[in-house]
Coordinates of C-alpha atoms in Angstrom, one line a residue:
M1125 CA -27.4 -83.5 -26.4
L1126 CA -24.1 -83.4 -28.2
I1127 CA -23.9 -87.2 -28.4
Q1128 CA -26.9 -87.2 -30.7
L1129 CA -25.3 -84.9 -33.3
C1130 CA -23.7 -86.3 -36.4
Y1131 CA -20.1 -85.8 -37.2
P1132 CA -20.4 -82.9 -39.6
R1133 CA -22.4 -81.0 -37.0
R1134 CA -19.7 -81.7 -34.4
Y1135 CA -17.0 -80.6 -36.9
Q1136 CA -18.9 -77.4 -37.6
L1137 CA -19.1 -76.6 -33.9
R1138 CA -15.4 -77.1 -33.5
V1139 CA -14.7 -74.8 -36.5
F1140 CA -17.1 -72.2 -35.2
Y1141 CA -15.5 -72.4 -31.7
W1142 CA -12.0 -72.2 -33.2
E1143 CA -12.9 -69.2 -35.4
H1144 CA -14.7 -67.5 -32.5
Q1145 CA -11.7 -68.1 -30.2
V1146 CA -9.3 -66.6 -32.8
Q1147 CA -11.5 -63.5 -32.9
I1148 CA -11.5 -63.2 -29.1
N1149 CA -7.8 -63.6 -28.9
A1150 CA -7.3 -61.0 -31.6
Q1151 CA -9.6 -58.6 -29.8
V1152 CA -7.8 -59.1 -26.5
A1153 CA -4.5 -58.6 -28.2
G1154 CA -5.8 -55.4 -29.8
D1155 CA -7.0 -54.1 -26.4
R1156 CA -3.7 -54.8 -24.8
M1157 CA -1.9 -52.9 -27.6
Q1158 CA -4.3 -50.0 -27.2
N1159 CA -3.7 -49.8 -23.5
E1160 CA 0.0 -49.9 -23.9
L1161 CA -0.2 -47.2 -26.5
N1162 CA -2.2 -45.0 -24.2
L1163 CA 0.2 -45.6 -21.4
Q1164 CA 3.1 -44.6 -23.7
K1165 CA 1.2 -41.5 -24.8
H1166 CA 0.7 -40.5 -21.1
A1167 CA 4.3 -41.1 -20.3
V1168 CA 5.5 -39.1 -23.2
G1169 CA 3.1 -36.2 -22.3
A1170 CA 4.3 -36.3 -18.7
Q1171 CA 7.9 -36.2 -19.8
R1172 CA 7.2 -33.3 -22.0
W1173 CA 5.4 -31.4 -19.2
L1174 CA 8.2 -32.0 -16.8
S1175 CA 10.7 -30.9 -19.4
A1176 CA 8.8 -27.7 -19.9
I1177 CA 8.7 -27.1 -16.2
G1178 CA 12.4 -27.7 -16.0
Q1179 CA 13.0 -25.2 -18.7
Y1180 CA 10.7 -22.5 -17.5
W1181 CA 10.7 -22.9 -13.7
F1182 CA 12.6 -19.7 -13.3
V1183 CA 10.1 -17.8 -15.4
L1184 CA 7.2 -19.2 -13.5
L1185 CA 8.8 -18.2 -10.2
I1186 CA 9.4 -14.6 -11.4
A1187 CA 5.7 -14.4 -12.5
A1188 CA 4.5 -15.7 -9.2
L1189 CA 6.5 -13.1 -7.3
G1190 CA 5.2 -10.4 -9.5
L1191 CA 1.6 -11.4 -8.9
W1192 CA 2.2 -11.4 -5.1
S1193 CA 3.9 -8.0 -5.3
S1194 CA 1.0 -6.5 -7.2
L1195 CA -1.6 -7.9 -4.8
V1196 CA 0.3 -6.4 -1.8
N1197 CA 0.6 -3.0 -3.4
A1198 CA -3.0 -3.0 -4.4
S1199 CA -4.0 -3.9 -0.8
A1200 CA -1.8 -1.2 0.6
Q1201 CA -3.1 1.5 -1.8
G1202 CA -6.7 0.5 -1.9
M1203 CA -7.5 -0.2 1.7
Q1204 CA -6.2 -0.3 5.3
I1205 CA -5.6 -3.8 6.6
D1206 CA -5.7 -4.2 10.3
A1207 CA -3.9 -6.9 12.1
G1208 CA -6.0 -10.0 12.5
T1209 CA -8.4 -9.3 9.5
I1210 CA -8.8 -10.9 6.1
P1211 CA -8.2 -8.6 3.1
A1212 CA -11.2 -8.1 0.9
I1213 CA -9.7 -9.8 -2.2
P1214 CA -11.8 -12.6 -3.8
N1215 CA -10.4 -16.1 -3.3
I1216 CA -7.3 -14.8 -1.4
Y1217 CA -7.2 -16.0 2.2
L1218 CA -4.4 -15.2 4.6
P1219 CA -3.9 -17.3 7.8
L1220 CA -4.8 -15.6 11.1
I1221 CA -2.0 -16.2 13.6
S1222 CA -2.5 -15.2 17.2
R1223 CA 0.7 -14.2 18.9
A1224 CA -0.9 -13.3 22.3
P1225 CA 0.5 -15.7 25.0
V1226 CA -2.0 -18.0 26.7
P1227 CA -2.4 -16.7 30.3
T1228 CA -1.5 -19.0 33.1
P1229 CA -4.6 -19.3 35.4
V1230 CA -4.1 -18.0 38.9
L1231 CA -5.4 -20.6 41.3
P1232 CA -6.4 -19.7 44.9
T1233 CA -4.0 -20.7 47.7
W1234 CA -3.6 -20.0 51.4
Q1235 CA -1.4 -17.2 52.5
Q1236 CA -0.7 -15.9 56.0
L1237 CA -1.8 -12.3 56.0
G1238 CA -0.3 -11.5 59.4
G1239 CA -0.6 -12.0 63.2
A1240 CA 1.6 -15.1 63.3
G1241 CA 1.3 -16.6 66.8
L1242 CA -2.1 -15.0 67.6
K1243 CA -4.9 -17.3 68.8
L1244 CA -7.8 -15.7 66.9
S1245 CA -11.5 -16.2 67.7
S1246 CA -13.1 -13.9 65.2
L1247 CA -12.7 -11.3 62.5
A1248 CA -14.7 -8.6 60.8
F1249 CA -14.2 -5.9 58.2
D1250 CA -15.1 -2.3 58.8
Q1251 CA -17.3 -1.6 55.8
S1252 CA -17.5 2.1 56.2
A1253 CA -16.6 4.2 53.1
A1254 CA -13.4 5.5 54.7
N1255 CA -12.2 2.2 56.2
H1256 CA -13.5 -0.5 53.9
Q1257 CA -10.1 -2.2 53.9
Q1258 CA -9.7 -2.3 57.7
L1259 CA -9.8 -5.7 59.3
Y1260 CA -10.5 -6.2 63.0
V1261 CA -9.5 -9.5 64.6
G1262 CA -9.9 -10.7 68.2
D1263 CA -7.6 -12.9 70.3
L1264 CA -9.4 -15.0 72.9
R1265 CA -6.4 -15.4 75.3
E1266 CA -6.0 -13.5 78.5
P1267 CA -4.6 -10.0 78.0
S1268 CA -1.3 -10.9 79.5
K1269 CA -0.8 -13.6 76.9
G1270 CA -1.8 -11.6 73.9
G1271 CA -5.6 -11.3 74.1
G1272 CA -7.3 -8.2 72.8
I1273 CA -8.5 -6.4 69.7
Y1274 CA -6.2 -6.1 66.7
R1275 CA -6.6 -3.9 63.6
G1276 CA -4.8 -3.7 60.3
K1277 CA -5.1 -2.4 56.8
V1278 CA -5.5 -5.0 54.1
A1279 CA -4.0 -4.2 50.7
P1280 CA -6.1 -5.3 47.7
T1281 CA -3.3 -7.6 46.6
C1282 CA -2.9 -9.1 50.1
G1283 CA 0.8 -8.9 50.8
V1284 CA 2.4 -11.2 53.2
G1285 CA 3.2 -10.1 56.8
Q1286 CA 0.9 -7.1 57.1
V1287 CA 1.0 -5.4 60.4
F1288 CA -1.9 -5.7 62.8
E1289 CA -1.8 -3.2 65.7
R1290 CA -3.1 -4.2 69.1
I1291 CA -5.7 -1.4 69.9
N1292 CA -7.1 -2.9 73.1
D1293 CA -5.2 -5.1 75.5
N1294 CA -7.6 -5.7 78.4
V1295 CA -10.3 -8.0 77.0
R1296 CA -10.6 -11.6 75.8
V1297 CA -12.5 -11.3 72.5
V1298 CA -15.0 -13.9 71.5
D1299 CA -16.8 -12.2 68.6
I1300 CA -16.7 -9.0 66.5
A1301 CA -19.4 -7.3 64.3
F1302 CA -19.5 -4.1 62.2
N1303 CA -22.3 -2.2 60.6
G1304 CA -21.4 1.1 59.0
D1305 CA -20.1 3.4 61.7
N1306 CA -20.9 1.0 64.5
G1307 CA -18.9 -1.9 65.9
L1308 CA -19.5 -4.5 68.6
V1309 CA -17.2 -6.8 70.5
G1310 CA -18.4 -9.7 72.6
T1311 CA -16.0 -10.6 75.3
F1312 CA -15.4 -13.5 77.7
G1313 CA -15.9 -12.0 81.2
A1314 CA -16.3 -8.3 80.3
K1315 CA -19.7 -7.9 78.6
V1316 CA -19.9 -5.8 75.4
L1317 CA -17.6 -3.2 74.0
Y1318 CA -19.1 -0.7 71.5
Y1319 CA -17.2 1.3 68.9
Q1320 CA -17.5 5.1 68.4
R1321 CA -16.4 6.4 65.1
N1322 CA -15.9 10.0 66.1
T1323 CA -13.3 9.1 68.8
D1324 CA -12.1 5.8 67.2
T1325 CA -12.4 4.1 70.6
W1326 CA -14.0 1.0 72.2
Q1327 CA -16.0 1.5 75.4
F1328 CA -17.6 -0.9 77.8
T1329 CA -21.4 -0.9 78.0
P1330 CA -22.7 0.4 81.4
S1331 CA -25.8 -1.9 81.2
P1332 CA -26.2 -4.9 83.5
M1333 CA -26.0 -8.1 81.4
N1334 CA -24.2 -11.4 81.4
D1335 CA -20.4 -11.1 81.5
N1336 CA -19.9 -13.7 78.8
I1337 CA -21.0 -12.6 75.4
Y1338 CA -20.5 -15.4 72.8
S1339 CA -21.9 -13.7 69.7
V1340 CA -22.9 -10.2 68.5
A1341 CA -24.9 -9.1 65.4
F1342 CA -26.7 -6.2 63.8
A1343 CA -30.3 -6.6 62.4
N1344 CA -33.1 -4.3 61.5
G1345 CA -31.3 -1.2 62.9
N1346 CA -30.7 -2.8 66.3
A1347 CA -27.8 -4.7 67.9
F1348 CA -28.1 -8.1 69.5
A1349 CA -26.0 -10.2 71.8
G1350 CA -26.1 -13.9 72.6
T1351 CA -25.2 -14.8 76.1
D1352 CA -25.4 -17.5 78.8
G1353 CA -28.6 -16.0 79.9
G1354 CA -30.4 -15.5 76.6
V1355 CA -30.6 -12.7 74.0
F1356 CA -30.1 -9.0 74.7
K1357 CA -31.1 -6.1 72.4
S1358 CA -29.7 -2.6 72.0
A1359 CA -31.4 0.2 70.2
D1360 CA -28.4 2.6 70.5
S1361 CA -25.7 0.6 68.7
G1362 CA -24.5 -1.2 71.8
V1363 CA -24.4 1.5 74.4
T1364 CA -27.3 0.1 76.5
W1365 CA -28.9 -3.3 76.5
Q1366 CA -32.3 -4.9 77.5
P1367 CA -32.9 -8.6 77.9
L1368 CA -35.3 -10.4 75.6
G1369 CA -35.2 -13.9 77.1
G1370 CA -35.0 -17.0 74.9
P1371 CA -32.7 -20.0 75.2
S1372 CA -29.7 -20.1 77.5
A1373 CA -26.2 -21.1 76.7
I1374 CA -26.1 -19.4 73.3
N1375 CA -23.1 -20.1 71.0
T1376 CA -24.0 -18.0 68.0
I1377 CA -26.6 -15.6 66.5
Q1378 CA -27.0 -14.6 62.9
A1379 CA -29.7 -12.5 61.2
Y1380 CA -31.4 -13.8 58.1
D1381 CA -34.7 -12.6 56.5
D1382 CA -37.1 -11.7 59.3
S1383 CA -35.4 -13.7 62.0
L1384 CA -32.4 -13.9 64.3
W1385 CA -31.2 -17.5 64.1
I1386 CA -29.8 -18.8 67.4
G1387 CA -27.4 -21.7 67.9
T1388 CA -27.1 -23.1 71.4
A1389 CA -24.8 -25.3 73.3
D1390 CA -27.3 -28.1 74.1
T1391 CA -30.8 -27.4 72.6
G1392 CA -30.1 -27.0 68.9
V1393 CA -31.5 -24.2 66.8
H1394 CA -34.0 -21.5 67.8
R1395 CA -35.3 -18.4 66.0
L1396 CA -36.2 -14.9 67.2
L1397 CA -38.8 -13.3 65.0
L1398 CA -37.5 -9.7 64.8
A1399 CA -40.9 -8.1 64.4
S1400 CA -42.7 -9.7 67.4
H1401 CA -39.7 -10.8 69.5
Q1402 CA -41.2 -14.3 69.6
F1403 CA -38.9 -17.2 70.2
L1404 CA -39.4 -20.5 68.3
P1405 CA -37.6 -23.8 68.5
Q1406 CA -36.4 -24.5 65.0
N1407 CA -36.4 -28.1 63.9
I1408 CA -34.7 -29.7 66.8
V1409 CA -35.8 -33.1 65.4
G1410 CA -32.8 -34.6 63.6
L1411 CA -30.2 -32.9 65.8
T1412 CA -29.1 -35.2 68.6
D1413 CA -26.3 -35.6 71.0
K1414 CA -23.3 -33.5 69.9
A1415 CA -25.2 -32.1 66.9
L1416 CA -27.3 -30.1 69.4
Q1417 CA -24.1 -28.0 69.9
V1418 CA -24.6 -25.4 67.1
W1419 CA -21.8 -23.0 66.3
D1420 CA -22.6 -21.2 63.0
F1421 CA -25.1 -20.9 60.1
A1422 CA -24.9 -20.5 56.4
F1423 CA -27.9 -19.7 54.2
N1424 CA -28.6 -20.5 50.6
G1425 CA -32.1 -19.4 49.7
D1426 CA -34.5 -21.6 51.6
T1427 CA -31.7 -23.9 52.6
V1428 CA -29.9 -23.5 55.9
F1429 CA -26.7 -25.3 56.9
V1430 CA -25.6 -25.5 60.5
A1431 CA -22.1 -26.2 62.0
T1432 CA -22.3 -28.5 64.9
A1433 CA -20.0 -30.5 67.2
N1434 CA -20.9 -33.5 64.9
G1435 CA -20.3 -32.1 61.4
V1436 CA -22.6 -30.1 59.1
Y1437 CA -26.4 -30.5 58.9
Q1438 CA -28.9 -29.3 56.3
G1439 CA -32.4 -28.0 56.8
T1440 CA -34.9 -25.6 55.3
T1441 CA -35.9 -22.2 56.6
D1442 CA -39.6 -22.8 56.2
K1443 CA -39.9 -26.1 58.2
M1444 CA -40.5 -26.2 61.9
G1445 CA -40.8 -29.5 63.8
D1446 CA -40.9 -31.8 60.8
S1447 CA -39.4 -35.2 61.4
D1448 CA -37.0 -34.8 58.4
A1449 CA -36.1 -31.2 59.3
W1450 CA -32.4 -31.8 59.7
T1451 CA -30.2 -34.2 57.8
P1452 CA -26.5 -34.9 58.0
F1453 CA -24.5 -33.0 55.3
G1454 CA -21.0 -34.5 55.8
R1455 CA -18.0 -34.0 58.1
Q1456 CA -19.8 -36.0 60.8
G1457 CA -17.5 -36.7 63.7
A1458 CA -15.7 -33.4 63.3
L1459 CA -16.3 -30.3 65.4
I1460 CA -17.2 -27.5 62.9
N1461 CA -16.9 -23.9 64.2
S1462 CA -17.6 -21.8 61.1
L1463 CA -19.3 -21.9 57.7
E1464 CA -19.1 -19.6 54.7
L1465 CA -20.8 -19.9 51.3
I1466 CA -19.1 -18.6 48.2
D1467 CA -20.3 -19.1 44.6
N1468 CA -22.2 -22.3 45.5
V1469 CA -19.2 -23.8 47.4
L1470 CA -19.7 -24.4 51.1
Y1471 CA -16.6 -24.0 53.3
A1472 CA -16.3 -25.3 56.8
G1473 CA -13.6 -24.5 59.4
G1474 CA -13.2 -26.8 62.3
N1475 CA -11.2 -27.8 65.4
L1476 CA -7.8 -29.3 64.5
N1477 CA -8.8 -30.1 60.9
G1478 CA -8.4 -26.8 59.0
V1479 CA -10.9 -25.9 56.3
W1480 CA -12.9 -28.2 54.0
Q1481 CA -15.1 -27.4 51.0
K1482 CA -18.0 -29.0 49.2
Q1483 CA -19.5 -28.1 45.8
L1484 CA -23.3 -27.8 46.4
A1485 CA -24.1 -28.3 42.7
T1486 CA -22.6 -31.8 42.6
S1487 CA -22.6 -35.0 44.6
A1488 CA -18.8 -34.7 45.3
D1489 CA -17.7 -35.3 48.9
W1490 CA -16.0 -32.8 51.1
T1491 CA -12.3 -32.1 50.3
P1492 CA -9.6 -30.3 52.3
V1493 CA -8.6 -26.8 51.3
S1494 CA -4.9 -27.2 51.8
A1495 CA -3.0 -25.5 48.9
G1496 CA -0.5 -22.8 50.2
D1497 CA 2.9 -22.7 51.7
G1498 CA 2.9 -22.9 55.4
W1499 CA -0.8 -23.7 55.8
N1500 CA -1.4 -26.2 58.5
P1501 CA -4.2 -28.6 57.5
N1502 CA -4.7 -29.5 61.2
S1503 CA -5.1 -25.9 62.4
T1504 CA -8.1 -24.7 64.4
V1505 CA -10.3 -22.3 62.5
L1506 CA -12.9 -20.4 64.6
D1507 CA -14.2 -17.9 62.1
L1508 CA -14.5 -17.6 58.3
V1509 CA -15.4 -14.3 56.4
Y1510 CA -15.6 -13.7 52.7
Q1511 CA -14.4 -10.4 51.2
P1512 CA -15.0 -10.3 47.4
N1513 CA -13.0 -7.1 46.8
L1514 CA -9.7 -8.3 48.3
C1515 CA -7.2 -11.0 47.3
G1516 CA -9.0 -11.8 44.1
G1517 CA -12.1 -12.7 46.2
G1518 CA -10.6 -13.9 49.5
L1519 CA -11.8 -16.3 52.2
F1520 CA -10.3 -14.9 55.5
A1521 CA -9.8 -17.3 58.3
A1522 CA -9.2 -16.6 62.0
T1523 CA -6.9 -19.5 63.2
D1524 CA -4.8 -20.5 66.1
D1525 CA -1.8 -19.1 64.2
G1526 CA -2.9 -15.7 63.0
I1527 CA -4.9 -14.5 59.9
W1528 CA -4.9 -16.5 56.7
V1529 CA -6.6 -15.8 53.5
Y1530 CA -7.5 -18.2 50.7
G1531 CA -7.6 -16.3 47.4
K1532 CA -5.9 -15.2 44.2
H1533 CA -3.2 -13.1 45.6
G1534 CA -1.8 -10.2 43.5
Q1535 CA -5.1 -10.0 41.5

């Protein structure tokens, strides 16, 4: 296109371009000068401002202190300011500083309550109004070796080394139960002892019954005993007994809802309906071999857990005879003697393996409960009892080395 233009036209374009470029250069130079001028103005203004601050900083400080003093006086005269509150002055905010120390959480641990050296089979609290802190424990050994009934007061803070007095030294104790003013002791070889509150004594029943009583319980105003020869019932708090029949070789009995649950040495679980005295095999399907040796129960609504010679099993209280009635619930291979349920945590005490726990609300596995000075994780635990009002909520254990409690001591 430019090639076709004549010379004058090409010259005019050059002149126009030169003049235009001169204007652009002048404009750019003007802008630069204006920017530099603005910068200089700002610098001078800043210098003057800093100079003023330097000259009058003392005056400004005095003014600020005066304003603060007036605000404090006005607050003190016009209203009462409590610690931890914000004064009702618009746009004035004072920081809230908490000076309270953060409490150190008290974690539960094992502590030996007393009875060091005792070989304990069972324990029970006397829940009467006058003796709610009395703990009874039984030693399974022969009387000449320390067997008998022991009793001691338990302080709410669970002090170490509390004294337990031997109140009966002529029986081998297998199980203990209390219900108000009444108490029962099942013995190995001496039938049942019953407790009389008015004389504070234990006496042997005169009724003919099996010599070996492996478990005792109260239910529906009556007393029950599990023996080698079935279940016995007493309507007078253990003084006299009548046989009801049922399975033989009973290890444990426990009342729940309308039934007396029975764990045996070789035929699993049975129930005695308390209203009709009818015996029912309870879901023996699923319990085989060593699992047919049932030593304890724990109930959680419609769920029932059983302690067996092959760990813990789970079932439901409303199933009978279903093929899926009992399922393994962990600790298989271990002999579990006792179960206790506390705040959705299931505890299991066993032979030569201490106490283990499992959170029911999670899929977490069983873990040993081993915190505490002197606690032997390989101890034998034959009985577990929960007492919420002692030791910050204590789990009491009858072991082969006395009485131990897992709780928040001193609380």
